CSV table of C-alpha atoms and ligand atoms in Angstrom, one decimal:
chain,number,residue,atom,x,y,z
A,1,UNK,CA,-21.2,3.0,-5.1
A,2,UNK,CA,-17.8,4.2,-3.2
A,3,UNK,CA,-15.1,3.3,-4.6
A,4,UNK,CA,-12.0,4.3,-2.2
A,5,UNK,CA,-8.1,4.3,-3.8
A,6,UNK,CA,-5.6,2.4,-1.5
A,7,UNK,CA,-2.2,4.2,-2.5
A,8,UNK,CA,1.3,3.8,-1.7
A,9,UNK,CA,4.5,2.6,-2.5
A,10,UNK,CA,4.2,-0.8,-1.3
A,11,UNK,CA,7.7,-1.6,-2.0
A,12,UNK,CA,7.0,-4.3,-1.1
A,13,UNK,CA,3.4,-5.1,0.4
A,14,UNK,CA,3.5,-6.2,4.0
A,15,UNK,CA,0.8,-7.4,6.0
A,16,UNK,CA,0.2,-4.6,7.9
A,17,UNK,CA,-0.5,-3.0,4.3
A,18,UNK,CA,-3.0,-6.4,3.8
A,19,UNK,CA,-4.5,-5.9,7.2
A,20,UNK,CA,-5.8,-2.3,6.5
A,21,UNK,CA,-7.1,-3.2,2.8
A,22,UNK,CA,-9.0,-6.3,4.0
A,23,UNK,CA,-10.5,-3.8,6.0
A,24,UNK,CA,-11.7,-1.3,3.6
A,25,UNK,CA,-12.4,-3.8,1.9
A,26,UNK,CA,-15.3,-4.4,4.6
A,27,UNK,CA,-16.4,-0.7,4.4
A,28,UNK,CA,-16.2,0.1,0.7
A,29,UNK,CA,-18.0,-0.7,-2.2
A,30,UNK,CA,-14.6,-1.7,-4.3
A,31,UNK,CA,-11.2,-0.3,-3.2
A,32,UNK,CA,-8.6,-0.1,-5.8
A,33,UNK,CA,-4.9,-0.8,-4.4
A,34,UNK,CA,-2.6,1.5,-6.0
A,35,UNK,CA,0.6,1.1,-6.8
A,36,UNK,CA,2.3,4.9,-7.2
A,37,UNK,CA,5.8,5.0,-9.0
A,38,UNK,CA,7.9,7.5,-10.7
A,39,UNK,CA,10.0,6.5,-14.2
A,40,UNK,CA,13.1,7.9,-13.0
A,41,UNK,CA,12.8,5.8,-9.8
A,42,UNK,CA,13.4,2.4,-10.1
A,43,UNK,CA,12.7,1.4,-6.5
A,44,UNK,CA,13.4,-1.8,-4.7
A,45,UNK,CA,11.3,-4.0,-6.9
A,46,UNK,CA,10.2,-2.9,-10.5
A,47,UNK,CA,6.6,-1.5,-10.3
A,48,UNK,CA,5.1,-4.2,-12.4
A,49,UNK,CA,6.6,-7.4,-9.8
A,50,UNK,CA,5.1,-5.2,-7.2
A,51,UNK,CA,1.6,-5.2,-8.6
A,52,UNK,CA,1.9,-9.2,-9.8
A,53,UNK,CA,2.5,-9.6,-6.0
A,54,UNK,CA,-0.2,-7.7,-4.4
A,55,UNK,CA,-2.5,-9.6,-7.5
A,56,UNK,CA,-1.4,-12.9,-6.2
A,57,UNK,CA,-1.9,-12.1,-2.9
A,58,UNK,CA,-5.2,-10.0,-3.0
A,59,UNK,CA,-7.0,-12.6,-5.5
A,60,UNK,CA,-9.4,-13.9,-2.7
A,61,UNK,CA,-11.1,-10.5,-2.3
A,62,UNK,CA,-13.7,-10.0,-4.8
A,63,UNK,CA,-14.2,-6.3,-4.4
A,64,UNK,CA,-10.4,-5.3,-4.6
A,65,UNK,CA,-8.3,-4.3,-7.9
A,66,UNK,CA,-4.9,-3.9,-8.2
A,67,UNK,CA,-3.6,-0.8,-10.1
A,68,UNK,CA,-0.4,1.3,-10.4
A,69,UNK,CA,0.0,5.2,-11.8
A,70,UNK,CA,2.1,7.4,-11.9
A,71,UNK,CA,1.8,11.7,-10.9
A,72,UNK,CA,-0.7,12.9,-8.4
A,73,UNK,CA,-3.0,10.4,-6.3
A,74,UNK,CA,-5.7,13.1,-6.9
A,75,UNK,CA,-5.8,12.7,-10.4
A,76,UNK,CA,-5.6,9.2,-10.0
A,77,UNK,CA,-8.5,8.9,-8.2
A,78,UNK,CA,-10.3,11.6,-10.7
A,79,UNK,CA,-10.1,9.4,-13.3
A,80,UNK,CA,-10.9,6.3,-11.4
A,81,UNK,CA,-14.1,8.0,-10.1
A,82,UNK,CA,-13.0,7.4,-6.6
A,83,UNK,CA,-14.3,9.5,-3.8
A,84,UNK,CA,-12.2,7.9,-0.5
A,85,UNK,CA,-8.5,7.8,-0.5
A,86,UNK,CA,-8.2,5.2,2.4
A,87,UNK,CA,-4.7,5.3,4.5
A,88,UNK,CA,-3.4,3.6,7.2
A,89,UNK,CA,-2.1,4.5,10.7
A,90,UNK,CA,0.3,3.1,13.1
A,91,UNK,CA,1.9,6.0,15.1
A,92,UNK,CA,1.7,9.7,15.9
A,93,UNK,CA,4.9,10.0,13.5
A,94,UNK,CA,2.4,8.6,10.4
A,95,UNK,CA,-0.4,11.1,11.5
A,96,UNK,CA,1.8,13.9,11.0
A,97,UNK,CA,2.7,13.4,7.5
A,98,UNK,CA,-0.7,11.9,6.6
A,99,UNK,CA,-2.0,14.6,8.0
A,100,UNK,CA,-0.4,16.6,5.4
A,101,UNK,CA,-0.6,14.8,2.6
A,102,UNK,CA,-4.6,14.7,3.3
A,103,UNK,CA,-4.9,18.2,3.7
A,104,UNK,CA,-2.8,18.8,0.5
A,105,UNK,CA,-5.1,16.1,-1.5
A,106,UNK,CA,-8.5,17.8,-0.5
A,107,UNK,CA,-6.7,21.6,-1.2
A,108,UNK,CA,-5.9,19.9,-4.4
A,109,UNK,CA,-9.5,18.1,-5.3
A,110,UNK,CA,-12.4,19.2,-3.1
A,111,UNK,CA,-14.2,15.8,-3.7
A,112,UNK,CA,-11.7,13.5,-2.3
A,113,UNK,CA,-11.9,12.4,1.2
A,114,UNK,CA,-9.2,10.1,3.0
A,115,UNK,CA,-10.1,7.7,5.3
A,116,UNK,CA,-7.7,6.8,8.2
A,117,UNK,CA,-7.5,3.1,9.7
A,118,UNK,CA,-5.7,2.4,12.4
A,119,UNK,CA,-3.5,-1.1,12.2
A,120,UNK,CA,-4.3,-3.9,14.7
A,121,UNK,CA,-1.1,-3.9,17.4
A,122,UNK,CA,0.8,-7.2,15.8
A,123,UNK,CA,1.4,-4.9,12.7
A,124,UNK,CA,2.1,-1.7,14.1
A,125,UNK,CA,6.1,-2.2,13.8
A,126,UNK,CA,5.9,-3.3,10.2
A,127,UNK,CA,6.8,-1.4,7.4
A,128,UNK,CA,8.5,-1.8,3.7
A,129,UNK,CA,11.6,-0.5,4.5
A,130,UNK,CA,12.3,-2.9,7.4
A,131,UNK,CA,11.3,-5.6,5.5
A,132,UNK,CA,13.9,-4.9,3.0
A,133,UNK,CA,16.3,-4.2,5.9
A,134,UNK,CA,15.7,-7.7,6.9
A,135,UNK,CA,16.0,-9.3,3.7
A,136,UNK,CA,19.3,-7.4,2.6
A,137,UNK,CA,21.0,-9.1,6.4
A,138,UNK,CA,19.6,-12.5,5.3
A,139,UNK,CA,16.6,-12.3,8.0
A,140,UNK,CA,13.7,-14.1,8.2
A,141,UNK,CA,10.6,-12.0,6.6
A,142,UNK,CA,7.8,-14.4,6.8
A,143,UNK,CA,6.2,-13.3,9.7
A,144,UNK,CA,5.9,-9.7,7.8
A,145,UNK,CA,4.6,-10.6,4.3
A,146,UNK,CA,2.2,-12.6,2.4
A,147,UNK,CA,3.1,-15.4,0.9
A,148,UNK,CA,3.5,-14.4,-2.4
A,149,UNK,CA,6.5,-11.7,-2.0
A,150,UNK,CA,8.1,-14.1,0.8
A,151,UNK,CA,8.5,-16.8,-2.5
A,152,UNK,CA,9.2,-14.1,-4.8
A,153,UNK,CA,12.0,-12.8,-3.0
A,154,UNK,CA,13.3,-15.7,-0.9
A,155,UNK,CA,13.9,-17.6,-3.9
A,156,UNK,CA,15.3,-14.2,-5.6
A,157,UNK,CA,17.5,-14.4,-2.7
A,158,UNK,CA,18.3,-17.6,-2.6
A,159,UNK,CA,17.3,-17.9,0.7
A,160,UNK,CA,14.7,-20.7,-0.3
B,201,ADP,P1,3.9,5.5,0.9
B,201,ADP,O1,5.1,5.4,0.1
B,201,ADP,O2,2.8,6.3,0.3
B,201,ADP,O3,4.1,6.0,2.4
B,201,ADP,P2,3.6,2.8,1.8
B,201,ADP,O4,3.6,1.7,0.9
B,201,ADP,O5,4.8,2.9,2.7
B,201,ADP,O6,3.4,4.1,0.9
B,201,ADP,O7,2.3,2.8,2.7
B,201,ADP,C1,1.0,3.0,2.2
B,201,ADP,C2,0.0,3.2,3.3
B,201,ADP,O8,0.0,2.1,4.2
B,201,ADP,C3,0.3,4.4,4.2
B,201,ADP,O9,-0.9,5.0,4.6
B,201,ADP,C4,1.0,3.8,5.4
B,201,ADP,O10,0.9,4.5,6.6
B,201,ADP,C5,0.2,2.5,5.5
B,201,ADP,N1,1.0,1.4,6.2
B,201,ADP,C6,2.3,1.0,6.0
B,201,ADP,N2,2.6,0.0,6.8
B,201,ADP,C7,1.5,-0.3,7.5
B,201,ADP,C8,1.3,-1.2,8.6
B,201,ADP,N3,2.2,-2.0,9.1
B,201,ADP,N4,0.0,-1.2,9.1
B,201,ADP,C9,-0.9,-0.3,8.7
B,201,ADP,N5,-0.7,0.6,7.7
B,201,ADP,C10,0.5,0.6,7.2
């Protein structure tokens, strides 16, 4: 059985983020979606709304569990007996730090393999950050996230 880890910030979950675990999904036997934080760093939504979010919007795909820790992925993924770290790619500036951060994991645990897949185009400009860009200038963000965090944070808004 391969169980992959699906890490990241996903602060909060877009659907480029959903396109690429739907995917895995596909290929793996279970992938875990991982939500990494850090105590000191509160981030744009606490860790635990992000999680209840991905949860609600995940809940249709059997072989997918949401998560969060905290510290090194590699450890993570140790404990979770996971031997695929799955990542996803949408330009040459993400290859060069995944690039990195993959050669750091498998210097830091020989066991651990990351898998790189490559968005479809329509989500290739999406990311967290311009999400919340677009949400801080009162923008429309339901073309860029599931339905769960457009509620959650439309009404948190009050744009709904
Ligand atoms: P991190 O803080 O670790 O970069 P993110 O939540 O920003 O976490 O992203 C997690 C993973 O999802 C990364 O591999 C990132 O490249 C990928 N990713 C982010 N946005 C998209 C998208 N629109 N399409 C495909 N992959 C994406």
């Amino acid at each position: 059985m391969t169980i992959a880890i699906y890490p990241g910030s996903f602060d909060p979950i877009t659907n480029g983020h959903i396109d690429i675990l739907k995917s895995g999904a596909e290929i793996f036997d279970k992938v875990i979606i991982a939500v990494s934080y850090n105590i000191n760093k509160e981030g744009f939504l606490p860790v635990d709304v992000r999680v209840k979010l991905i949860e609600e919007a995940v809940k249709d795909i059997p072989n997918v569990e949401v998560d969060k820790f905290e510290g090194l992925t590699v450890e993570y993924a140790k404990k979770r007996g996971a031997s695929v770290l799955l990542r996803g790619l949408r330009t040459s500036f993400d290859f060069e730090y995944e690039l990195q951060l993959s050669q750091t994991n498998h210097s830091l645990y020989n066991d651990i393999k990351t898998v790189f897949l490559i968005t479809k185009p329509e989500y290739n400009f999406i990311s967290s950050s311009c999400v919340r860009e677009i949400l801080v200038n009162k923008g429309d963000i339901s073309k860029f996230v599931p339905a769960s965090v457009f509620n959650y944070l439309s009404t948190k808004n009050g744009i709904l």
